[in-house]
Amino acid sequence: MTIASPLLLDVPEQSREIVEMTREFAQKEIAPHAAEWDSTKHYPAEVMKRLGELGFYGLRIPEEYEGLGLDTLTYMMVLEEIAAADASVSISLSVHNSLPVTMLLREGTAEQKERWLGPMARGEVLAAFSLSEADSGSDSVSIRAQAVRDGDEWVLSGEKTWVTNGDTADLLVIMLRTDTPEERRGAHGISAFLVPAAAPGVVPGKAEDKMGLRASRTTSLSLNDVRLGPEHLLGMEGEGFIYALQALDNGRMGVAAQATGIARAALEHCIRYSQERQQFERPLRDFQAIQFKLADMATRISAARALILEAARAKDRGESVTERAGMAKLFASETAMWVTTQAVQIFGGYGYMRDYPVERLFRDAKVTEIYEGTSEIQRIVIARGLYSD
Ligand code: CAA
């Protein structure tokens, strides 16, 4: 076990057991296939189903709804283990557990929780979260897809983009405008809806051809006059954007854990490679130029993890974590990009080849600086926090 291992951290015994069990499963059932899934753009439906059966769709769902009810700290460590095996699988799980589950737990009525949380915890329902649109990425208040009242019902229309699990989810939590052009209410004119993927008029687009995370599904979503009853509105009308940002505090910690997993995998490959690869009649590990890189990689990974665990502990104490989640995501994602860049360099010519794993990790790392709020958005969030009382 290297110094950069999360298992050396001081965590409760029960958390350690879950993390070790996750590592074993991930290294045996996921990691050996990650390269092939990446190159063939294969969504591992069979592994996702198995993860669902094992309780990974209910990591954050309380036991009363048959979930595992993990605290944030353990949940983060579990995501890191999955990401160290395959970052695509980790984002499919992270989006489900961090965003829709959080929103349902916080804002769902007793009936909505009853309807959705049990099936999620049992692995029967995978969920997606949809906020972005083609013209509304960072500026997410400016979304245009809408839901209009028609008697008791809502009629949903418009186009959404970059939806993780967009065509594999059974439930979509979608943010839509519910104010009229005359009464524009900005952040308070958006509502959240629980949209069954099977509802008539919900049409996912084709899976995007991405730089990395090629084994996760990202699609656009067309809403063609989708008619839903009032029980599909989540929380209060007009407050869906606020709920989405609250959930994104969790999502951003999840992306940070994912980035740390990617970086750790790259470091582990480099530790092995630097012992096997000989140049100038010595293994690479004998060269200080390599040692210094490995030392910096391990240090930054440990620092990223410390930020994530600090945010997770604060979350578990019931504190607001907006800025801490932003710091964790910012630092961990930039660490993942830096570490994987160094890893490609250490592998040299082989690092540039698809036959070696660090090239995929480098591609997978990039999006952690972009989705669930870019690094620039995280800096805005952190800076704003410096001035609040
Ligand atoms: N929790 C709760 N409320 C929050 C909040 C938070 N973390 N952050 C902001 N708010 C509230 C504000 O208090 C404000 O409420 P009031 O109007 O009542 O004061 C409201 O939200 C609007 O906030 P701002 O005035 O700060 O709005 P803004 O437009 O200036 O900035 C932003 C908001 C921080 C830039 C925000 O738009 C943002 O985070 N953008 C990035 C969006 C994002 O992360 N998108 C990723 C989508 S998910 C994804 O990537 C796909 C996937 O499947 C992985």
CSV table of C-alpha atoms and ligand atoms in Angstrom, one decimal:
chain,number,residue,atom,x,y,z
A,1,MET,CA,0.0,0.0,0.0
A,2,THR,CA,1.5,3.3,-1.0
A,3,ILE,CA,1.5,6.5,1.1
A,4,ALA,CA,-1.2,7.9,-1.3
A,5,SER,CA,-3.7,5.2,-0.4
A,6,PRO,CA,-7.0,6.4,1.2
A,7,LEU,CA,-6.9,3.2,3.3
A,8,LEU,CA,-4.2,4.7,5.5
A,9,LEU,CA,-6.6,7.4,6.6
A,10,ASP,CA,-8.2,7.5,10.0
A,11,VAL,CA,-11.8,6.5,9.2
A,12,PRO,CA,-14.3,4.3,11.1
A,13,GLU,CA,-13.9,0.6,10.8
A,14,GLN,CA,-17.3,0.1,9.1
A,15,SER,CA,-16.3,2.7,6.4
A,16,ARG,CA,-13.0,0.9,5.8
A,17,GLU,CA,-14.8,-2.4,5.2
A,18,ILE,CA,-17.1,-0.9,2.6
A,19,VAL,CA,-14.2,0.9,0.9
A,20,GLU,CA,-12.2,-2.3,0.9
A,21,MET,CA,-15.1,-4.3,-0.5
A,22,THR,CA,-15.6,-1.7,-3.2
A,23,ARG,CA,-11.9,-1.8,-4.1
A,24,GLU,CA,-12.0,-5.5,-4.4
A,25,PHE,CA,-15.0,-5.5,-6.7
A,26,ALA,CA,-13.8,-2.6,-8.7
A,27,GLN,CA,-10.3,-4.0,-9.3
A,28,LYS,CA,-11.7,-7.5,-10.2
A,29,GLU,CA,-14.9,-6.7,-12.1
A,30,ILE,CA,-14.3,-3.2,-13.6
A,31,ALA,CA,-10.6,-2.3,-14.0
A,32,PRO,CA,-9.6,-5.2,-16.3
A,33,HIS,CA,-12.3,-4.1,-18.9
A,34,ALA,CA,-11.9,-0.3,-18.7
A,35,ALA,CA,-9.6,0.0,-21.7
A,36,GLU,CA,-11.8,-2.1,-23.9
A,37,TRP,CA,-15.0,-0.3,-22.9
A,38,ASP,CA,-13.2,3.0,-23.7
A,39,SER,CA,-12.1,2.0,-27.1
A,40,THR,CA,-15.4,0.5,-28.1
A,41,LYS,CA,-17.5,3.2,-26.4
A,42,HIS,CA,-19.3,0.4,-24.5
A,43,TYR,CA,-21.7,1.2,-21.7
A,44,PRO,CA,-21.2,-1.7,-19.2
A,45,ALA,CA,-24.9,-2.3,-18.6
A,46,GLU,CA,-24.2,-5.7,-17.1
A,47,VAL,CA,-21.7,-4.2,-14.5
A,48,MET,CA,-24.1,-1.3,-13.7
A,49,LYS,CA,-26.9,-3.8,-13.1
A,50,ARG,CA,-24.7,-5.8,-10.7
A,51,LEU,CA,-23.7,-2.6,-8.9
A,52,GLY,CA,-27.4,-1.8,-8.6
A,53,GLU,CA,-28.0,-5.2,-7.1
A,54,LEU,CA,-25.2,-4.7,-4.6
A,55,GLY,CA,-26.7,-1.5,-3.4
A,56,PHE,CA,-24.6,1.1,-5.3
A,57,TYR,CA,-27.7,2.9,-6.5
A,58,GLY,CA,-28.7,3.4,-2.9
A,59,LEU,CA,-25.3,4.5,-1.4
A,60,ARG,CA,-26.9,7.7,0.1
A,61,ILE,CA,-30.5,6.5,0.5
A,62,PRO,CA,-31.4,5.9,4.1
A,63,GLU,CA,-32.0,2.4,5.4
A,64,GLU,CA,-35.8,3.0,5.8
A,65,TYR,CA,-35.9,3.0,2.0
A,66,GLU,CA,-33.7,0.0,1.7
A,67,GLY,CA,-30.5,2.0,0.9
A,68,LEU,CA,-27.1,1.7,2.5
A,69,GLY,CA,-27.4,5.2,4.1
A,70,LEU,CA,-23.6,5.9,3.8
A,71,ASP,CA,-22.3,9.1,5.3
A,72,THR,CA,-20.7,11.6,2.9
A,73,LEU,CA,-17.1,10.6,4.0
A,74,THR,CA,-17.6,6.9,3.2
A,75,TYR,CA,-19.5,7.7,0.0
A,76,MET,CA,-16.6,9.8,-1.3
A,77,MET,CA,-14.1,7.1,-0.6
A,78,VAL,CA,-16.3,4.6,-2.4
A,79,LEU,CA,-16.5,6.9,-5.5
A,80,GLU,CA,-12.7,7.2,-5.5
A,81,GLU,CA,-12.4,3.4,-5.5
A,82,ILE,CA,-14.8,3.1,-8.4
A,83,ALA,CA,-13.0,5.9,-10.3
A,84,ALA,CA,-9.6,4.4,-9.8
A,85,ALA,CA,-11.0,1.4,-11.7
A,86,ASP,CA,-13.0,3.2,-14.3
A,87,ALA,CA,-14.0,6.9,-14.2
A,88,SER,CA,-17.0,6.3,-16.5
A,89,VAL,CA,-18.6,3.9,-14.1
A,90,SER,CA,-18.0,6.4,-11.3
A,91,ILE,CA,-19.7,9.3,-13.0
A,92,SER,CA,-22.8,7.1,-13.9
A,93,LEU,CA,-23.1,6.3,-10.1
A,94,SER,CA,-22.1,9.7,-8.9
A,95,VAL,CA,-24.7,11.6,-10.9
A,96,HIS,CA,-27.4,9.3,-9.7
A,97,ASN,CA,-26.4,9.3,-6.0
A,98,SER,CA,-25.3,12.9,-5.7
A,99,LEU,CA,-27.9,14.8,-7.6
A,100,PRO,CA,-31.4,13.1,-8.1
A,101,VAL,CA,-31.1,11.2,-4.8
A,102,THR,CA,-30.2,14.3,-2.9
A,103,MET,CA,-33.0,16.3,-4.5
A,104,LEU,CA,-35.6,13.6,-3.7
A,105,LEU,CA,-34.4,13.2,-0.1
A,106,ARG,CA,-34.5,17.0,0.5
A,107,GLU,CA,-37.6,18.0,-1.4
A,108,GLY,CA,-39.6,14.9,-2.2
A,109,THR,CA,-43.1,14.4,-0.7
A,110,ALA,CA,-43.7,11.2,1.2
A,111,GLU,CA,-45.4,9.8,-1.8
A,112,GLN,CA,-42.5,10.7,-4.2
A,113,LYS,CA,-40.0,9.2,-1.8
A,114,GLU,CA,-42.0,6.1,-1.5
A,115,ARG,CA,-42.4,5.8,-5.3
A,116,TRP,CA,-38.8,6.4,-6.3
A,117,LEU,CA,-36.3,5.8,-3.4
A,118,GLY,CA,-37.0,2.1,-2.8
A,119,PRO,CA,-36.7,1.1,-6.5
A,120,MET,CA,-33.5,3.2,-6.7
A,121,ALA,CA,-32.0,1.5,-3.6
A,122,ARG,CA,-32.9,-1.9,-5.0
A,123,GLY,CA,-31.0,-1.1,-8.3
A,124,GLU,CA,-34.2,-1.1,-10.3
A,125,VAL,CA,-34.2,2.6,-11.2
A,126,LEU,CA,-31.1,4.6,-12.4
A,127,ALA,CA,-31.5,8.4,-12.4
A,128,ALA,CA,-30.2,11.3,-14.4
A,129,PHE,CA,-29.9,15.1,-13.7
A,130,SER,CA,-30.6,17.6,-16.5
A,131,LEU,CA,-29.9,21.3,-16.1
A,132,SER,CA,-27.6,22.4,-19.1
A,133,GLU,CA,-28.8,23.4,-22.5
A,134,ALA,CA,-26.9,24.3,-25.7
A,135,ASP,CA,-26.9,28.0,-24.8
A,136,SER,CA,-26.8,27.6,-21.0
A,137,GLY,CA,-23.8,25.9,-19.6
A,138,SER,CA,-22.1,27.9,-16.9
A,139,ASP,CA,-24.9,30.5,-17.2
A,140,SER,CA,-27.4,28.0,-16.1
A,141,VAL,CA,-30.1,30.5,-14.9
A,142,SER,CA,-30.7,31.3,-18.6
A,143,ILE,CA,-32.2,27.9,-19.5
A,144,ARG,CA,-35.2,28.0,-21.9
A,145,ALA,CA,-36.8,24.6,-21.9
A,146,GLN,CA,-40.1,25.0,-20.2
A,147,ALA,CA,-43.0,23.5,-18.3
A,148,VAL,CA,-46.4,25.1,-18.8
A,149,ARG,CA,-49.5,24.4,-16.7
A,150,ASP,CA,-52.5,23.0,-18.5
A,151,GLY,CA,-55.3,22.5,-16.0
A,152,ASP,CA,-53.9,20.1,-13.4
A,153,GLU,CA,-51.1,18.9,-15.7
A,154,TRP,CA,-47.8,20.2,-16.8
A,155,VAL,CA,-46.6,20.2,-20.4
A,156,LEU,CA,-42.9,20.0,-20.8
A,157,SER,CA,-41.1,21.1,-24.0
A,158,GLY,CA,-37.6,22.0,-25.2
A,159,GLU,CA,-34.1,20.6,-25.6
A,160,LYS,CA,-31.5,19.7,-22.9
A,161,THR,CA,-27.9,18.8,-23.4
A,162,TRP,CA,-25.0,16.8,-21.9
A,163,VAL,CA,-27.1,14.6,-19.7
A,164,THR,CA,-25.1,11.8,-18.1
A,165,ASN,CA,-27.2,8.6,-18.1
A,166,GLY,CA,-29.4,10.4,-20.6
A,167,ASP,CA,-30.5,7.3,-22.4
A,168,THR,CA,-29.9,4.7,-19.7
A,169,ALA,CA,-31.8,6.3,-16.8
A,170,ASP,CA,-35.3,5.3,-15.8
A,171,LEU,CA,-35.9,8.6,-14.0
A,172,LEU,CA,-34.8,12.1,-15.2
A,173,VAL,CA,-34.7,15.0,-12.8
A,174,ILE,CA,-35.1,18.0,-15.2
A,175,MET,CA,-34.9,21.7,-14.4
A,176,LEU,CA,-37.3,23.7,-16.6
A,177,ARG,CA,-38.6,27.3,-16.7
A,178,THR,CA,-42.0,27.7,-15.2
A,179,ASP,CA,-42.1,31.5,-15.2
A,180,THR,CA,-43.6,33.3,-18.3
A,181,PRO,CA,-41.5,35.7,-20.5
A,182,GLU,CA,-43.5,38.6,-19.0
A,183,GLU,CA,-42.8,37.7,-15.4
A,184,ARG,CA,-39.2,36.4,-15.7
A,185,ARG,CA,-38.0,35.5,-12.2
A,186,GLY,CA,-34.4,34.5,-13.0
A,187,ALA,CA,-33.1,31.8,-10.6
A,188,HIS,CA,-36.6,31.7,-9.0
A,189,GLY,CA,-38.4,30.9,-12.3
A,190,ILE,CA,-37.1,27.4,-12.7
A,191,SER,CA,-38.7,24.3,-11.3
A,192,ALA,CA,-37.5,20.7,-10.9
A,193,PHE,CA,-39.5,17.8,-12.4
A,194,LEU,CA,-39.4,14.0,-11.8
A,195,VAL,CA,-39.8,12.7,-15.4
A,196,PRO,CA,-40.1,9.0,-16.0
A,197,ALA,CA,-37.8,8.2,-19.0
A,198,ALA,CA,-40.7,6.2,-20.5
A,199,ALA,CA,-43.1,9.1,-20.5
A,200,PRO,CA,-44.5,9.8,-24.0
A,201,GLY,CA,-42.5,12.6,-25.7
A,202,VAL,CA,-39.2,12.1,-23.9
A,203,VAL,CA,-36.7,11.4,-26.6
A,204,PRO,CA,-32.9,11.0,-25.8
A,205,GLY,CA,-30.5,12.0,-28.6
A,206,LYS,CA,-27.6,9.8,-29.7
A,207,ALA,CA,-24.8,9.2,-27.3
A,208,GLU,CA,-22.1,11.9,-27.6
A,209,ASP,CA,-18.7,10.9,-29.0
A,210,LYS,CA,-16.5,12.1,-26.1
A,211,MET,CA,-12.8,12.7,-25.5
A,212,GLY,CA,-12.9,10.6,-22.3
A,213,LEU,CA,-15.4,8.8,-20.1
A,214,ARG,CA,-16.3,6.9,-23.2
A,215,ALA,CA,-18.0,4.1,-21.3
A,216,SER,CA,-20.6,6.5,-19.7
A,217,ARG,CA,-23.6,7.7,-21.7
A,218,THR,CA,-24.0,11.4,-22.3
A,219,THR,CA,-26.9,12.5,-24.5
A,220,SER,CA,-29.1,15.4,-25.4
A,221,LEU,CA,-32.8,15.1,-24.5
A,222,SER,CA,-35.9,16.3,-26.4
A,223,LEU,CA,-39.0,17.0,-24.5
A,224,ASN,CA,-41.9,17.0,-27.0
A,225,ASP,CA,-45.0,18.1,-25.1
A,226,VAL,CA,-44.5,15.6,-22.3
A,227,ARG,CA,-47.7,15.6,-20.2
A,228,LEU,CA,-47.2,15.0,-16.5
A,229,GLY,CA,-49.5,15.1,-13.5
A,230,PRO,CA,-48.8,17.5,-10.5
A,231,GLU,CA,-47.1,14.7,-8.6
A,232,HIS,CA,-44.1,15.1,-10.9
A,233,LEU,CA,-43.2,18.6,-9.6
A,234,LEU,CA,-40.4,18.3,-7.1
A,235,GLY,CA,-40.5,20.7,-4.2
A,236,MET,CA,-41.9,24.2,-4.7
A,237,GLU,CA,-42.7,25.8,-8.1
A,238,GLY,CA,-39.9,28.2,-9.0
A,239,GLU,CA,-37.3,26.8,-6.6
A,240,GLY,CA,-35.8,24.0,-8.8
A,241,PHE,CA,-32.7,25.9,-9.7
A,242,ILE,CA,-31.8,26.4,-6.0
A,243,TYR,CA,-32.4,22.7,-5.3
A,244,ALA,CA,-30.1,21.9,-8.3
A,245,LEU,CA,-27.3,24.1,-6.9
A,246,GLN,CA,-27.7,22.6,-3.4
A,247,ALA,CA,-27.4,19.1,-5.0
A,248,LEU,CA,-24.4,20.3,-7.0
A,249,ASP,CA,-22.6,20.9,-3.8
A,250,ASN,CA,-22.7,17.1,-3.4
A,251,GLY,CA,-22.1,16.5,-7.0
A,252,ARG,CA,-19.0,18.6,-7.0
A,253,MET,CA,-17.5,16.6,-4.1
A,254,GLY,CA,-18.3,13.4,-6.1
A,255,VAL,CA,-16.5,14.8,-9.1
A,256,ALA,CA,-13.5,15.7,-6.8
A,257,ALA,CA,-13.5,12.1,-5.6
A,258,GLN,CA,-13.6,10.8,-9.1
A,259,ALA,CA,-10.7,13.1,-10.1
A,260,THR,CA,-8.7,11.8,-7.2
A,261,GLY,CA,-9.4,8.2,-8.2
A,262,ILE,CA,-8.2,8.9,-11.8
A,263,ALA,CA,-5.0,10.6,-10.4
A,264,ARG,CA,-4.4,7.7,-8.0
A,265,ALA,CA,-4.7,5.2,-10.8
A,266,ALA,CA,-2.2,7.1,-12.9
A,267,LEU,CA,0.3,7.3,-10.0
A,268,GLU,CA,-0.1,3.6,-9.3
A,269,HIS,CA,0.7,2.8,-13.0
A,270,CYS,CA,3.7,5.1,-12.8
A,271,ILE,CA,5.0,3.4,-9.6
A,272,ARG,CA,4.9,0.0,-11.3
A,273,TYR,CA,6.2,1.2,-14.6
A,274,SER,CA,9.1,3.1,-13.1
A,275,GLN,CA,10.3,-0.1,-11.5
A,276,GLU,CA,10.0,-2.2,-14.6
A,277,ARG,CA,11.3,0.2,-17.3
A,278,GLN,CA,15.0,0.3,-17.8
A,279,GLN,CA,16.9,3.2,-19.4
A,280,PHE,CA,20.6,3.8,-19.3
A,281,GLU,CA,20.9,0.4,-17.5
A,282,ARG,CA,18.8,1.5,-14.5
A,283,PRO,CA,15.2,1.3,-13.7
A,284,LEU,CA,13.4,4.7,-14.1
A,285,ARG,CA,12.8,4.9,-10.3
A,286,ASP,CA,16.5,5.4,-9.8
A,287,PHE,CA,16.3,8.8,-11.5
A,288,GLN,CA,15.6,11.8,-9.4
A,289,ALA,CA,13.7,13.5,-12.2
A,290,ILE,CA,11.2,10.6,-11.9
A,291,GLN,CA,11.3,10.4,-8.1
A,292,PHE,CA,10.5,14.1,-7.9
A,293,LYS,CA,7.5,13.8,-10.2
A,294,LEU,CA,6.2,10.8,-8.3
A,295,ALA,CA,6.6,12.6,-5.0
A,296,ASP,CA,4.7,15.7,-6.3
A,297,MET,CA,2.0,13.5,-7.7
A,298,ALA,CA,1.5,11.7,-4.4
A,299,THR,CA,1.5,14.9,-2.4
A,300,ARG,CA,-1.1,16.6,-4.6
A,301,ILE,CA,-3.3,13.5,-4.5
A,302,SER,CA,-3.2,13.4,-0.7
A,303,ALA,CA,-3.9,17.1,-0.5
A,304,ALA,CA,-6.9,16.8,-2.9
A,305,ARG,CA,-8.2,13.9,-0.8
A,306,ALA,CA,-7.8,15.9,2.4
A,307,LEU,CA,-9.9,18.7,0.9
A,308,ILE,CA,-12.6,16.3,-0.1
A,309,LEU,CA,-12.7,14.6,3.3
A,310,GLU,CA,-12.8,17.9,5.1
A,311,ALA,CA,-15.8,19.0,3.0
A,312,ALA,CA,-17.4,15.6,3.5
A,313,ARG,CA,-17.0,15.8,7.3
A,314,ALA,CA,-18.4,19.3,7.3
A,315,LYS,CA,-21.4,18.0,5.2
A,316,ASP,CA,-21.9,15.2,7.7
A,317,ARG,CA,-21.9,17.7,10.6
A,318,GLY,CA,-24.8,19.5,8.7
A,319,GLU,CA,-22.8,22.5,7.7
A,320,SER,CA,-23.1,24.4,4.4
A,321,VAL,CA,-20.3,23.2,2.1
A,322,THR,CA,-20.7,25.2,-1.1
A,323,GLU,CA,-17.2,26.8,-1.0
A,324,ARG,CA,-15.5,23.7,0.5
A,325,ALA,CA,-17.1,21.5,-2.2
A,326,GLY,CA,-15.9,24.1,-4.8
A,327,MET,CA,-12.3,24.0,-3.4
A,328,ALA,CA,-12.3,20.2,-3.4
A,329,LYS,CA,-13.5,20.0,-7.0
A,330,LEU,CA,-11.2,22.8,-8.2
A,331,PHE,CA,-8.1,21.3,-6.6
A,332,ALA,CA,-8.8,17.7,-7.3
A,333,SER,CA,-9.7,18.2,-10.9
A,334,GLU,CA,-6.6,20.3,-11.6
A,335,THR,CA,-4.6,17.7,-9.7
A,336,ALA,CA,-6.0,14.9,-11.9
A,337,MET,CA,-5.1,16.9,-15.1
A,338,TRP,CA,-1.6,17.6,-13.8
A,339,VAL,CA,-0.9,14.1,-12.5
A,340,THR,CA,-2.1,12.4,-15.7
A,341,THR,CA,0.0,14.8,-17.8
A,342,GLN,CA,3.1,13.8,-15.7
A,343,ALA,CA,2.1,10.2,-16.1
A,344,VAL,CA,2.0,10.4,-19.9
A,345,GLN,CA,5.5,12.0,-19.7
A,346,ILE,CA,6.9,9.3,-17.4
A,347,PHE,CA,5.6,6.6,-19.8
A,348,GLY,CA,7.2,8.6,-22.7
A,349,GLY,CA,6.4,7.3,-26.1
A,350,TYR,CA,4.3,4.5,-24.6
A,351,GLY,CA,2.3,7.1,-22.7
A,352,TYR,CA,1.1,8.5,-26.0
A,353,MET,CA,-0.1,5.2,-27.2
A,354,ARG,CA,-3.6,3.9,-26.6
A,355,ASP,CA,-2.2,0.5,-25.6
A,356,TYR,CA,-1.1,2.0,-22.3
A,357,PRO,CA,-3.6,3.1,-19.6
A,358,VAL,CA,-2.3,6.5,-18.8
A,359,GLU,CA,-3.4,7.9,-22.2
A,360,ARG,CA,-7.0,7.1,-21.2
A,361,LEU,CA,-6.6,8.5,-17.7
A,362,PHE,CA,-5.3,11.7,-19.2
A,363,ARG,CA,-8.5,12.0,-21.5
A,364,ASP,CA,-10.8,11.0,-18.6
A,365,ALA,CA,-9.3,13.6,-16.3
A,366,LYS,CA,-10.1,16.6,-18.6
A,367,VAL,CA,-13.8,16.7,-18.1
A,368,THR,CA,-13.5,16.9,-14.3
A,369,GLU,CA,-12.3,20.5,-14.9
A,370,ILE,CA,-15.5,21.2,-16.9
A,371,TYR,CA,-18.7,19.4,-15.8
A,372,GLU,CA,-20.7,20.1,-12.7
A,373,GLY,CA,-19.3,23.6,-12.8
A,374,THR,CA,-16.0,24.5,-14.6
A,375,SER,CA,-12.9,25.4,-12.7
A,376,GLU,CA,-13.7,29.0,-13.5
A,377,ILE,CA,-17.2,28.7,-11.9
A,378,GLN,CA,-15.6,27.0,-8.8
A,379,ARG,CA,-13.2,30.0,-8.5
A,380,ILE,CA,-16.2,32.4,-8.6
A,381,VAL,CA,-18.1,30.4,-6.0
A,382,ILE,CA,-15.0,30.3,-3.7
A,383,ALA,CA,-14.2,34.0,-4.1
A,384,ARG,CA,-17.8,35.0,-3.4
A,385,GLY,CA,-17.6,32.9,-0.2
A,386,LEU,CA,-14.7,35.0,1.0
A,387,TYR,CA,-16.9,38.1,1.2
A,388,SER,CA,-20.0,36.6,2.8
A,389,ASP,CA,-20.6,37.1,6.5
B,1,CAA,N1,-26.9,26.4,-2.9
B,1,CAA,C1,-28.1,27.0,-2.8
B,1,CAA,N2,-28.4,28.2,-3.4
B,1,CAA,C2,-27.5,28.7,-4.2
B,1,CAA,C3,-26.2,28.1,-4.3
B,1,CAA,C4,-25.9,26.9,-3.6
B,1,CAA,N3,-24.8,26.3,-3.7
B,1,CAA,N4,-25.5,28.9,-5.1
B,1,CAA,C5,-26.2,30.0,-5.5
B,1,CAA,N5,-27.5,29.8,-4.9
B,1,CAA,C6,-28.6,30.7,-5.0
B,1,CAA,C7,-28.2,32.1,-4.7
B,1,CAA,O1,-28.3,32.4,-3.3
B,1,CAA,C8,-29.3,32.9,-5.5
B,1,CAA,O2,-30.5,32.9,-4.8
B,1,CAA,P1,-31.3,34.3,-4.5
B,1,CAA,O3,-31.7,34.7,-5.9
B,1,CAA,O4,-32.4,33.9,-3.7
B,1,CAA,O5,-30.3,35.3,-3.9
B,1,CAA,C9,-29.5,32.0,-6.7
B,1,CAA,O6,-29.0,30.7,-6.4
B,1,CAA,C10,-28.8,32.5,-8.0
B,1,CAA,O7,-27.4,32.6,-7.6
B,1,CAA,P2,-26.5,33.8,-8.2
B,1,CAA,O8,-27.2,35.1,-8.0
B,1,CAA,O9,-25.2,33.6,-7.6
B,1,CAA,O10,-26.6,33.4,-9.8
B,1,CAA,P3,-25.4,33.7,-10.8
B,1,CAA,O11,-26.1,33.4,-12.1
B,1,CAA,O12,-24.7,34.9,-10.6
B,1,CAA,O13,-24.4,32.5,-10.6
B,1,CAA,C11,-23.6,30.3,-10.6
B,1,CAA,C12,-24.7,31.2,-10.3
B,1,CAA,C13,-22.8,30.0,-9.4
B,1,CAA,C14,-22.7,30.8,-11.7
B,1,CAA,C15,-24.3,29.0,-11.1
B,1,CAA,O14,-25.1,29.4,-12.2
B,1,CAA,C16,-23.4,27.9,-11.4
B,1,CAA,O15,-23.0,27.2,-10.5
B,1,CAA,N6,-23.2,27.6,-12.7
B,1,CAA,C17,-22.6,26.4,-13.1
B,1,CAA,C18,-23.7,25.4,-13.4
B,1,CAA,C19,-23.2,24.0,-13.3
B,1,CAA,O16,-22.5,23.6,-12.4
B,1,CAA,N7,-23.7,23.2,-14.3
B,1,CAA,C20,-23.3,21.8,-14.4
B,1,CAA,C21,-24.6,21.0,-14.7
B,1,CAA,S1,-24.6,19.3,-14.3
B,1,CAA,C22,-23.5,18.5,-15.4
B,1,CAA,O17,-22.4,18.9,-15.5
B,1,CAA,C23,-24.0,17.4,-16.2
B,1,CAA,C24,-23.8,16.0,-15.7
B,1,CAA,O18,-24.6,15.2,-15.9
B,1,CAA,C25,-22.5,15.6,-15.0
